[in-house]
Tab-separated table of C-alpha atoms in Angstrom:
chain	number	residue	atom	x	y	z
S	1	MET	CA	124.710	110.730	168.230
S	2	TYR	CA	121.964	111.328	165.790
S	3	ASP	CA	119.090	108.925	165.245
S	4	THR	CA	118.987	108.027	161.537
S	5	THR	CA	115.996	105.692	161.712
S	6	ASP	CA	112.442	106.646	160.871
S	7	ASN	CA	109.344	105.473	162.702
S	8	THR	CA	109.311	102.156	160.755
S	9	GLY	CA	112.795	101.210	161.906
S	10	LYS	CA	114.405	101.712	158.508
S	11	THR	CA	117.578	103.690	158.246
S	12	LYS	CA	117.099	106.987	156.486
S	13	GLY	CA	118.863	107.172	153.177
S	14	ASP	CA	118.841	103.395	152.600
S	15	SER	CA	118.381	102.606	148.961
S	16	LYS	CA	117.162	99.332	147.600
S	17	ILE	CA	119.995	96.885	147.212
S	18	ILE	CA	119.985	94.757	144.102
S	19	ARG	CA	121.480	91.346	144.574
S	20	ILE	CA	122.582	89.382	141.572
S	21	ASP	CA	122.414	85.625	141.819
S	22	GLU	CA	125.047	84.470	139.337
S	23	GLN	CA	123.864	80.854	139.464
S	24	GLU	CA	120.306	81.907	138.605
S	25	ILE	CA	121.545	84.014	135.687
S	26	ARG	CA	123.669	81.141	134.359
S	27	SER	CA	120.743	78.747	134.694
S	28	HIS	CA	118.454	81.152	132.849
S	29	LEU	CA	120.985	81.675	130.044
S	30	ASP	CA	121.506	77.913	129.743
S	31	ARG	CA	117.744	77.431	129.312
S	32	ILE	CA	117.666	80.168	126.670
S	33	VAL	CA	120.586	78.626	124.760
S	34	LYS	CA	119.072	75.130	124.970
S	35	GLY	CA	115.703	76.415	123.734
S	36	THR	CA	117.374	78.322	120.918
S	37	VAL	CA	119.351	75.247	119.842
S	38	GLU	CA	116.199	73.101	119.888
S	39	ASP	CA	114.072	75.654	117.993
S	40	THR	CA	116.783	76.292	115.404
S	41	LEU	CA	117.416	72.609	114.718
S	42	ASN	CA	113.681	71.896	114.412
S	43	SER	CA	113.283	74.839	112.012
S	44	LEU	CA	116.193	73.591	109.908
S	45	LEU	CA	114.683	70.089	109.784
S	46	ASP	CA	111.356	71.554	108.610
S	47	ALA	CA	113.137	73.627	105.962
S	48	GLU	CA	114.933	70.510	104.715
S	49	ALA	CA	111.632	68.632	104.441
S	50	ASP	CA	110.122	71.570	102.530
S	51	ALA	CA	113.073	71.523	100.114
S	52	ILE	CA	112.749	67.769	99.521
S	53	CYS	CA	108.985	68.080	98.946
S	54	GLN	CA	109.481	71.251	96.883
S	55	ALA	CA	106.609	72.815	98.824
S	56	GLY	CA	105.902	74.069	102.314
S	57	ARG	CA	103.602	72.381	104.811
S	58	TYR	CA	99.975	72.500	103.633
S	59	GLU	CA	101.072	74.241	100.427
S	60	ARG	CA	99.292	73.019	97.294
S	61	THR	CA	101.453	73.267	94.201
S	62	PRO	CA	101.868	71.201	91.015
S	63	ASP	CA	105.629	70.986	91.698
S	64	ARG	CA	105.116	69.141	94.997
S	65	LEU	CA	106.989	65.820	95.066
S	66	ASP	CA	105.717	64.467	98.385
S	67	THR	CA	103.545	65.262	101.394
S	68	ARG	CA	104.277	65.270	105.104
S	69	ALA	CA	103.306	62.351	107.321
S	70	GLY	CA	103.887	63.904	110.739
S	71	TYR	CA	106.994	63.723	112.901
S	72	TYR	CA	108.924	61.332	115.049
S	73	SER	CA	110.786	62.394	118.173
S	74	ARG	CA	114.505	62.061	118.553
S	75	LYS	CA	116.787	63.144	121.365
S	76	LEU	CA	120.126	64.775	120.703
S	77	GLN	CA	122.717	65.496	123.373
S	78	THR	CA	124.327	68.938	123.058
S	79	LYS	CA	126.594	70.932	125.339
S	80	ALA	CA	123.506	72.833	126.502
S	81	GLY	CA	121.780	69.583	127.444
S	82	GLU	CA	119.471	67.104	125.814
S	83	VAL	CA	117.164	68.580	123.161
S	84	GLN	CA	114.039	67.011	121.720
S	85	LEU	CA	113.949	67.063	117.926
S	86	LYS	CA	110.838	66.675	115.804
S	87	VAL	CA	112.091	64.918	112.682
S	88	PRO	CA	109.659	65.232	109.754
S	89	LYS	CA	108.341	62.108	108.054
S	90	LEU	CA	107.425	62.068	104.373
S	91	ARG	CA	104.910	59.744	102.704
S	92	LYS	CA	106.923	58.589	99.655
S	93	LEU	CA	110.445	59.984	99.654
S	94	PRO	CA	113.061	59.145	102.283
S	95	PHE	CA	113.945	62.000	104.623
S	96	GLU	CA	117.648	61.941	105.379
S	97	THR	CA	118.778	65.134	107.014
S	98	ALA	CA	122.117	66.717	106.214
S	99	ILE	CA	122.078	68.544	109.554
S	100	ILE	CA	122.461	65.542	111.843
S	101	GLU	CA	123.963	62.213	110.919
S	102	ARG	CA	121.555	59.285	110.994
S	103	TYR	CA	122.692	57.557	114.175
S	104	ARG	CA	124.440	60.456	115.836
S	105	ARG	CA	123.191	61.249	119.317
S	106	ARG	CA	125.701	63.929	120.314
S	107	GLU	CA	126.329	67.217	118.499
S	108	SER	CA	128.404	70.241	119.391
S	109	SER	CA	129.284	72.203	116.243
S	110	VAL	CA	125.802	73.673	115.709
S	111	GLU	CA	125.553	74.664	119.349
S	112	ASP	CA	128.978	76.342	119.300
S	113	HIS	CA	127.862	78.561	116.417
S	114	LEU	CA	124.588	79.438	118.143
S	115	LYS	CA	126.381	80.354	121.375
S	116	ALA	CA	128.747	82.615	119.441
S	117	LEU	CA	125.785	84.321	117.745
S	118	HIS	CA	123.996	84.728	121.075
S	119	LYS	CA	127.066	86.343	122.675
S	120	PHE	CA	127.479	88.599	119.641
S	121	TYR	CA	123.901	89.900	119.950
S	122	LEU	CA	124.237	90.386	123.714
S	123	MET	CA	127.299	92.572	123.200
S	124	GLN	CA	125.475	94.942	120.842
């Protein structure tokens, strides 16, 4: 028999073995999807507030109808988990979002579209 070990005890010709932890990958993808859902919804809420005010945050324009008065937090349960929304507050005008119903605490349609987009980009 031939000795195939070197002086460190490693077998000659061994290559590094890559092990894939499927659970870790799924967990990582779930965090990415949840973060994407949260960021997208918060961006859409900000865009809605800008449209109602007819000006962006900190933008000075004669067409401005209202100014921002901060945010309030709201939780929304999605398939990816609970997301924290920052709902804009306005000083004079009421802010009623068309994205999420007023008392709704569970949403799935937005998340389904985001997951489909995410899968589409991964396949390219």
